[in-house]
């Protein structure tokens, strides 16, 4: 406990971020000094602290941090320090200081200088949380912060519609995969206490797991792998890093070259004893890694632009890391990760100098690589080239599947959705409640899921989609109340902040209810207060770490799993939909470049 | 008051633009009018021919102030040499002449073997794990300590140049970059080039013992727009090789004998041409091939080197003060121009053609000792030896397209940077050695990034020609491009009658006497 106050030093980047968002404009020099200060102070502390640990041979070590009880739910936040976290922590420190120093001159006189540094500091804080987290809860918090700051930096240039679309896309992938982690954390906590903590996971023996149902472990590991696949851009989602290279070069370097993209590998390293218990999971990880490696290696060879080339090379290397993980070489993965992160970060930073080096006879330009592809027959080679340059039709086939196979169902659903308004549903529910049918508890989550899907599909207008999702959540909670009349004891902690933020956003968007969300409206300059309050509500609602909603999510999900699996699923879908719809609303309403001329 | 109609709005904008332009160019025109010049017929010990570029303008002024013995000239930076040039590190030949011209000659630099050995070492190194670790630390060191790095222009500016095929040995033509070219020049061609070039700048007599031909280039790291800082007349390449080629030609005894017999153009054996290159970013001047010079010339060369390094230092301080964010109480870490040119962090290595507004075609006496604040292209031209305007026509075909191209590039990139320019430089991505894009999915970007133009005032170019108005008007019909640019008012076209001290402006297909007062 004597350490726990000192660990507050890791909060300093967050404080810097908050300071920059207080509404005051700072000069560039001040911003740099503050940012360097907030990242150097934890660095010095880390050096002293880990030096002490190494001297006393007390690694790994668990440090209790906060201990409190909220609505009969016991929160025990700890830090877990082992070799993995020390490597990741120092990687963060070094690259953070370096990138801040680089950005000082690089971003000189740029609009949004302060915004850039506040976001970078938020990201650094997220990485501290991620690498030091003692349990999956806190890990999830860091994971979320990293995702949010990533979204903000891809959308750094608010006048470029293409970057906003890409930011939204990446955020959606992050969000879907985050929920894998969330469900994993909840399942692990629900089924056996303490499985949440890394100190427990790291000392797991196969004997400990033998008495638990193999399906539970399989699902738990599956969700973990799903989460890391999204974050580390592996097989089904391996196309996004090339699209995410929209922010300033230093931010791309630190996010997609170095730290953020390796977070998935880090999660798998942390939970290695858990998911490697089943052979199925190890094979799954290996196959994912191999597929990604092959596909992105071929794709990186056909990229015409330098950042896309680097992005696909990064995913290919992480594919190799996944293969190494499935074979059990955890130490090798750690070393590989460290040097890969450093190398890619610098490679991205100096990527504009490719022009000069290609003008000269530099090795990058002239070297004829000896590759398997050179020995292939010409026809196959050309076929591969075309396939790779269209990204193996991966995105297109998704779209084709969506529009051909699902077109009828989609249209049918859409017509129903247009005819069935929310008030019909509410009237139906009231009738059902009055007559008290047996299957009533099942009806509520189903209706909620239906309304969520309606909100997702019909998110063409600002107000209507928000209202749909509001009704969907309400219906779900009514259902829970119907199951368990005492549920208000623990749901209120979620419901009160949720209700306030929802009402605020509904009031804000009611003014713009006629605007079509297929276009960008760029109202942020005209209505800065609307935009800012909408953004704050959005990050609170999407479960910004350590906000009331974040604390409540744990409790609710845990209790819900005891009550009804369907309700839990519908609530999780709700969380996902809230983030997607709110981010879309925020981007389309308040950002972008309009055709309007003043 | 009724709301403005579209036409009225347009006229209001046009009016404002013209007022702004007048406000900026009239003080300088008055200065030129008032400038009392003393024509000095004494022979100078040094003559230096620079590029007409606006960045050389400040250097020339400081050089003349420091050492009044130096006479300076300005001309298009390719020095009349239209060729493909392949240096020892270029994988293929590059064009070293203005963009519209298709060169017919290829000139190569002799290759050395050292480079290739180093390449193999790198290839082996980067393919194994240890190699990648080593490269990581090398990159880290390079980022933190840029001075140690060895870059393209540092190699390009090595002090020894040996041209392998300057003299044409065969008449065979080969294909390069989809052009059929011949290797090297014949002596007649060389003599013609030297004669025409010296005639254009008015250097036909009183040759100094040392004549410096100084091209210019720019070094910057991590910068896809490095050619925008290069020499416009050499298609964005450094002008050093052109200077070397010109000097080698002019120093040949065969060429001088042809000059004497055919063109009645006498350059004494005392006269020696020396090539140099001015790095406009770090403000240093390198001289090429100075080994075989006799002692007397070497001492005077050292004298010249001393004064030009002083001039460079003064020019650098003056230039840095105009840089954004670098003032006396500077907060920018890169205060040193040499550091700026080598740093990987820097997005504004130099100012480029920022605030370009004038192109003055005339004798140096017009602008001697005049602080034009790095705004003017200065092309030397002696109207007293050009009575029918033939030389002027030749000059305008080079000057008008190059200068108006640069000026309009800056103009439009500044006016609407997102549409006509390239936006910010920071998120840019290089696409296949063709261009840049914003992120990985956008269209290719044209124009200049905001980092290059944010200090620019969007004004149209003012071309001032020291010549009688009727000759200046007659000359316009010689080249269709010049005619289009001037007749459609993309630039202002002034003729300055030096004897009467009157300006004439081209308007409605005629030269009208222009009043420098505030009437329009």
XYZ file of N, CA, C and O in Angstrom, chain A residues 28 98 102 104-110 157 160 162-163 166 242-243 245-249 304-308 339 342-343 346 349-356 358-361 363 365-367 593, chain B residues 89-91 94 119 122-123 132-133 135-137 139-140 143-144 152 220 222 224 226 324-325 331-334 344-348 418-419 424 426-433 438-441 451:
384
model
N 2.815 27.380 -28.023
C 3.399 26.091 -28.403
C 4.479 25.660 -27.417
O 4.591 24.493 -27.073
N 10.028 10.524 -27.354
C 10.599 10.767 -28.672
C 9.601 11.427 -29.612
O 9.917 12.399 -30.299
N 9.715 14.994 -31.439
C 9.633 15.062 -32.908
C 8.512 15.999 -33.335
O 8.697 16.840 -34.213
N 7.202 18.466 -31.902
C 7.366 19.891 -31.590
C 7.708 20.681 -32.844
O 7.024 21.636 -33.208
N 8.755 20.255 -33.537
C 9.112 20.969 -34.757
C 8.222 20.583 -35.923
O 7.942 21.390 -36.782
N 7.782 19.326 -35.908
C 7.029 18.843 -37.070
C 5.663 19.505 -37.165
O 5.185 19.824 -38.255
N 5.020 19.729 -36.013
C 3.680 20.307 -36.035
C 3.690 21.815 -35.872
O 2.637 22.417 -35.667
N 4.864 22.416 -35.964
C 4.991 23.846 -35.749
C 3.978 24.643 -36.565
O 3.831 24.426 -37.756
N 3.246 25.539 -35.882
C 2.267 26.431 -36.506
C 1.065 25.713 -37.093
O 0.286 26.298 -37.824
N 0.914 24.430 -36.795
C -0.233 23.699 -37.330
C -1.487 24.058 -36.536
O -1.426 24.265 -35.329
N -7.873 15.779 -39.035
C -8.192 16.797 -40.035
C -9.679 16.777 -40.285
O -10.187 15.928 -41.000
N -11.452 16.934 -43.821
C -11.287 15.889 -44.822
C -12.308 14.785 -44.563
O -12.173 14.015 -43.615
N -12.917 12.065 -46.024
C -12.422 10.706 -46.146
C -11.796 10.238 -44.835
O -12.009 9.121 -44.401
N -11.048 11.115 -44.180
C -10.436 10.684 -42.916
C -11.498 10.461 -41.854
O -11.349 9.575 -41.021
N -13.005 7.068 -42.449
C -12.077 6.026 -42.016
C -12.003 5.946 -40.503
O -11.899 4.854 -39.943
N -4.063 0.330 -42.989
C -3.700 1.180 -44.122
C -4.682 2.342 -44.260
O -4.321 3.413 -44.736
N -5.927 2.130 -43.826
C -6.908 3.208 -43.919
C -6.782 4.189 -42.764
O -7.298 5.301 -42.831
N -4.115 5.530 -41.635
C -2.951 6.428 -41.735
C -3.383 7.812 -42.210
O -2.888 8.320 -43.211
N -4.330 8.419 -41.517
C -4.885 9.692 -41.980
C -4.428 10.866 -41.125
O -4.490 12.001 -41.560
N -3.997 10.587 -39.911
C -3.576 11.670 -39.032
C -2.178 12.142 -39.392
O -1.591 11.666 -40.361
N -1.616 13.098 -38.627
C -0.233 13.508 -38.851
C 0.712 12.318 -38.698
O 0.433 11.407 -37.916
N 1.815 12.336 -39.434
C 2.719 11.188 -39.468
C 3.178 10.710 -38.079
O 3.195 9.510 -37.839
N 0.943 0.883 -53.747
C 1.655 1.936 -54.463
C 2.158 3.012 -53.527
O 3.049 3.765 -53.874
N 1.550 3.115 -52.339
C 1.970 4.198 -51.446
C 2.758 3.649 -50.275
O 2.576 2.507 -49.867
N 3.623 4.486 -49.746
C 4.595 4.005 -48.763
C 3.930 3.652 -47.439
O 4.262 2.649 -46.815
N 2.936 4.461 -47.019
C 2.341 4.167 -45.717
C 1.504 2.900 -45.760
O 1.476 2.137 -44.791
N 0.819 2.676 -46.899
C 0.056 1.445 -47.041
C 0.972 0.237 -47.015
O 0.676 -0.789 -46.397
N 11.442 -4.871 -30.747
C 12.224 -4.313 -31.847
C 11.351 -3.940 -33.032
O 11.619 -2.962 -33.729
N 9.880 -0.465 -32.272
C 10.862 0.608 -32.465
C 11.122 0.843 -33.950
O 11.091 1.969 -34.443
N 11.340 -0.258 -34.660
C 11.709 -0.147 -36.072
C 10.606 0.494 -36.889
O 10.851 1.412 -37.673
N 10.110 4.326 -36.311
C 11.073 5.176 -37.007
C 10.866 5.103 -38.513
O 11.019 6.097 -39.214
N 8.141 7.443 -39.334
C 8.535 8.840 -39.162
C 9.359 9.338 -40.342
O 9.239 10.492 -40.751
N 10.214 8.488 -40.889
C 11.056 8.945 -41.998
C 10.472 8.545 -43.352
O 11.153 8.639 -44.359
N 9.194 8.135 -43.367
C 8.625 7.656 -44.635
C 8.618 8.715 -45.746
O 8.757 8.354 -46.908
N 8.466 10.031 -45.455
C 8.520 10.970 -46.573
C 9.868 11.002 -47.286
O 9.959 11.461 -48.412
N 10.936 10.506 -46.643
C 12.243 10.576 -47.296
C 12.442 9.449 -48.298
O 13.518 9.324 -48.867
N 11.381 8.648 -48.531
C 11.482 7.582 -49.534
C 11.753 8.176 -50.916
O 12.405 7.556 -51.748
N 11.294 9.411 -51.130
C 11.509 10.026 -52.442
C 13.001 10.212 -52.691
O 13.529 9.836 -53.735
N 13.668 10.776 -51.681
C 15.102 11.008 -51.840
C 15.859 9.700 -51.956
O 16.764 9.563 -52.774
N 14.799 6.938 -53.062
C 14.574 6.255 -54.334
C 15.241 7.002 -55.479
O 15.461 6.441 -56.550
N 15.577 8.273 -55.262
C 16.338 8.992 -56.281
C 17.762 8.475 -56.363
O 18.382 8.478 -57.403
N 18.275 8.063 -55.219
C 19.629 7.540 -55.208
C 19.572 6.030 -55.333
O 18.521 5.430 -55.328
N 20.713 5.423 -55.436
C 20.752 3.967 -55.533
C 20.660 3.337 -54.162
O 21.460 2.501 -53.791
N 19.512 1.065 -50.962
C 19.155 -0.354 -50.929
C 17.656 -0.599 -50.982
O 17.218 -1.545 -51.623
N 15.399 0.840 -52.555
C 14.816 0.994 -53.885
C 15.362 -0.036 -54.856
O 14.633 -0.595 -55.656
N 16.630 -0.310 -54.773
C 17.267 -1.125 -55.792
C 17.238 -2.607 -55.515
O 17.246 -3.412 -56.433
N 17.181 -2.971 -54.222
C 17.351 -4.378 -53.896
C 16.249 -5.224 -54.516
O 15.081 -4.976 -54.327
N -16.466 18.766 -44.179
C -16.457 19.966 -45.019
C -17.768 19.994 -45.791
O -18.114 19.061 -46.484
N 25.122 8.861 -58.621
C 24.196 8.148 -57.754
C 22.796 8.070 -58.346
O 21.913 7.468 -57.758
N 22.570 8.678 -59.500
C 21.242 8.608 -60.110
C 21.062 7.273 -60.815
O 21.919 6.849 -61.575
N 19.911 6.620 -60.605
C 19.678 5.387 -61.352
C 19.359 5.645 -62.825
O 19.570 4.792 -63.666
N 18.329 12.601 -65.532
C 17.302 13.572 -65.174
C 17.480 14.840 -65.989
O 18.573 15.206 -66.391
N 26.284 -0.557 -50.747
C 24.932 -1.026 -50.986
C 24.769 -2.485 -50.614
O 23.830 -2.866 -49.954
N 24.565 -3.131 -46.992
C 23.269 -2.789 -46.438
C 22.238 -3.872 -46.724
O 21.434 -4.221 -45.887
N 22.263 -4.404 -47.940
C 21.287 -5.416 -48.322
C 21.416 -6.648 -47.453
O 20.444 -7.210 -47.012
N 18.159 -5.737 -38.702
C 17.047 -4.827 -38.467
C 17.223 -4.078 -37.153
O 16.878 -2.910 -37.041
N 17.816 -4.770 -36.171
C 18.083 -4.076 -34.907
C 19.104 -2.966 -35.126
O 18.929 -1.833 -34.670
N 19.688 -1.409 -37.898
C 19.069 -0.324 -38.662
C 18.222 0.558 -37.749
O 18.181 1.769 -37.924
N 17.537 -0.094 -36.774
C 16.732 0.682 -35.834
C 17.581 1.722 -35.128
O 17.239 2.903 -35.087
N 18.715 1.270 -34.597
C 19.532 2.212 -33.848
C 20.185 3.238 -34.766
O 20.357 4.397 -34.388
N 18.780 4.451 -37.438
C 17.736 5.435 -37.707
C 17.571 6.384 -36.531
O 17.429 7.594 -36.705
N 17.589 5.806 -35.321
C 17.431 6.608 -34.116
C 18.530 7.655 -34.038
O 18.271 8.841 -33.808
N 18.031 10.341 -36.600
C 16.986 11.296 -36.250
C 17.469 12.289 -35.213
O 17.153 13.468 -35.270
N 18.238 11.777 -34.234
C 18.648 12.657 -33.154
C 19.821 13.539 -33.551
O 19.927 14.675 -33.135
N 21.464 12.840 -50.235
C 21.542 12.948 -51.689
C 22.359 14.147 -52.133
O 23.313 14.032 -52.889
N 17.086 19.364 -48.050
C 16.149 19.211 -46.949
C 15.874 17.731 -46.786
O 15.889 16.981 -47.745
N 13.520 14.428 -45.261
C 12.176 13.995 -44.918
C 11.121 14.891 -45.551
O 10.108 15.190 -44.952
N 8.983 15.569 -49.065
C 8.664 15.180 -50.437
C 8.663 16.359 -51.406
O 8.703 16.161 -52.611
N 10.992 18.562 -51.900
C 12.327 19.161 -51.997
C 12.571 19.770 -53.365
O 13.325 20.725 -53.491
N 8.701 32.202 -40.253
C 7.664 32.160 -39.235
C 8.233 31.562 -37.961
O 8.983 30.590 -38.004
N 7.893 32.163 -36.842
C 8.243 31.628 -35.531
C 9.704 31.770 -35.146
O 10.094 31.342 -34.088
N 11.280 30.859 -30.386
C 10.942 29.658 -29.646
C 11.247 28.431 -30.485
O 11.121 27.313 -30.046
N 11.624 28.640 -31.720
C 11.834 27.483 -32.580
C 13.201 26.876 -32.322
O 14.196 27.592 -32.250
N 13.269 25.555 -32.151
C 14.568 24.962 -31.829
C 15.563 25.004 -32.989
O 16.762 24.950 -32.768
N 15.084 25.090 -34.219
C 15.992 25.047 -35.361
C 16.338 26.459 -35.821
O 15.885 26.928 -36.850
N 15.375 15.920 -39.632
C 14.244 15.109 -40.081
C 12.923 15.659 -39.570
O 11.869 15.271 -40.040
N 12.963 16.532 -38.575
C 11.738 17.016 -37.958
C 11.115 18.180 -38.711
O 9.968 18.497 -38.530
N 11.911 18.855 -39.534
C 11.542 20.196 -39.956
C 10.597 20.162 -41.163
O 10.888 19.518 -42.157
N 9.462 20.863 -41.045
C 8.562 20.933 -42.201
C 8.764 22.210 -42.999
O 8.250 22.335 -44.102
N 9.470 23.190 -42.419
C 9.751 24.423 -43.160
C 11.251 24.622 -43.240
O 11.805 25.471 -42.539
N -6.944 24.188 -49.649
C -7.516 22.845 -49.693
C -7.868 22.432 -51.108
O -7.851 21.265 -51.442
N -8.218 23.402 -51.953
C -8.661 23.045 -53.292
C -7.521 23.117 -54.310
O -7.350 22.215 -55.114
N -2.212 20.275 -45.606
C -1.071 20.228 -44.711
C -0.097 19.133 -45.149
O -0.476 18.145 -45.735
N 1.671 17.349 -43.109
C 1.899 16.344 -42.067
C 1.320 14.959 -42.350
O 1.972 13.969 -42.098
N 0.068 14.852 -42.837
C -0.451 13.502 -43.036
C -0.111 12.928 -44.393
O -0.653 11.909 -44.782
N 0.776 13.586 -45.134
C 0.936 13.177 -46.525
C 1.677 11.868 -46.682
O 2.507 11.490 -45.872
N 1.338 11.217 -47.775
C 1.788 9.869 -48.036
C 2.320 9.868 -49.454
O 1.714 10.460 -50.341
N 3.445 9.221 -49.673
C 4.034 9.256 -51.009
C 3.510 8.098 -51.837
O 3.535 6.954 -51.414
N 3.025 8.411 -53.020
C 2.427 7.397 -53.873
C 3.352 7.135 -55.054
O 3.515 7.985 -55.924
N 3.953 5.988 -55.049
C 4.704 5.465 -56.181
C 5.602 6.428 -56.928
O 5.666 6.389 -58.141
N 6.295 7.310 -56.241
C 7.175 8.289 -56.892
C 6.455 9.147 -57.918
O 7.061 9.690 -58.829
N -3.328 12.436 -49.410
C -3.672 12.655 -48.003
C -4.134 11.319 -47.449
O -5.190 10.829 -47.806
N -3.345 10.696 -46.583
C -3.673 9.344 -46.149
C -3.452 8.374 -47.286
O -2.702 8.662 -48.216
N -4.089 7.204 -47.210
C -3.822 6.214 -48.253
C -4.880 6.193 -49.340
O -4.695 5.563 -50.359
N -6.012 6.860 -49.130
C -7.114 6.669 -50.065
C -7.482 7.903 -50.873
O -8.357 7.824 -51.720
N 2.486 24.584 -45.417
C 3.748 24.940 -44.749
C 4.645 25.778 -45.650
O 5.500 26.504 -45.164
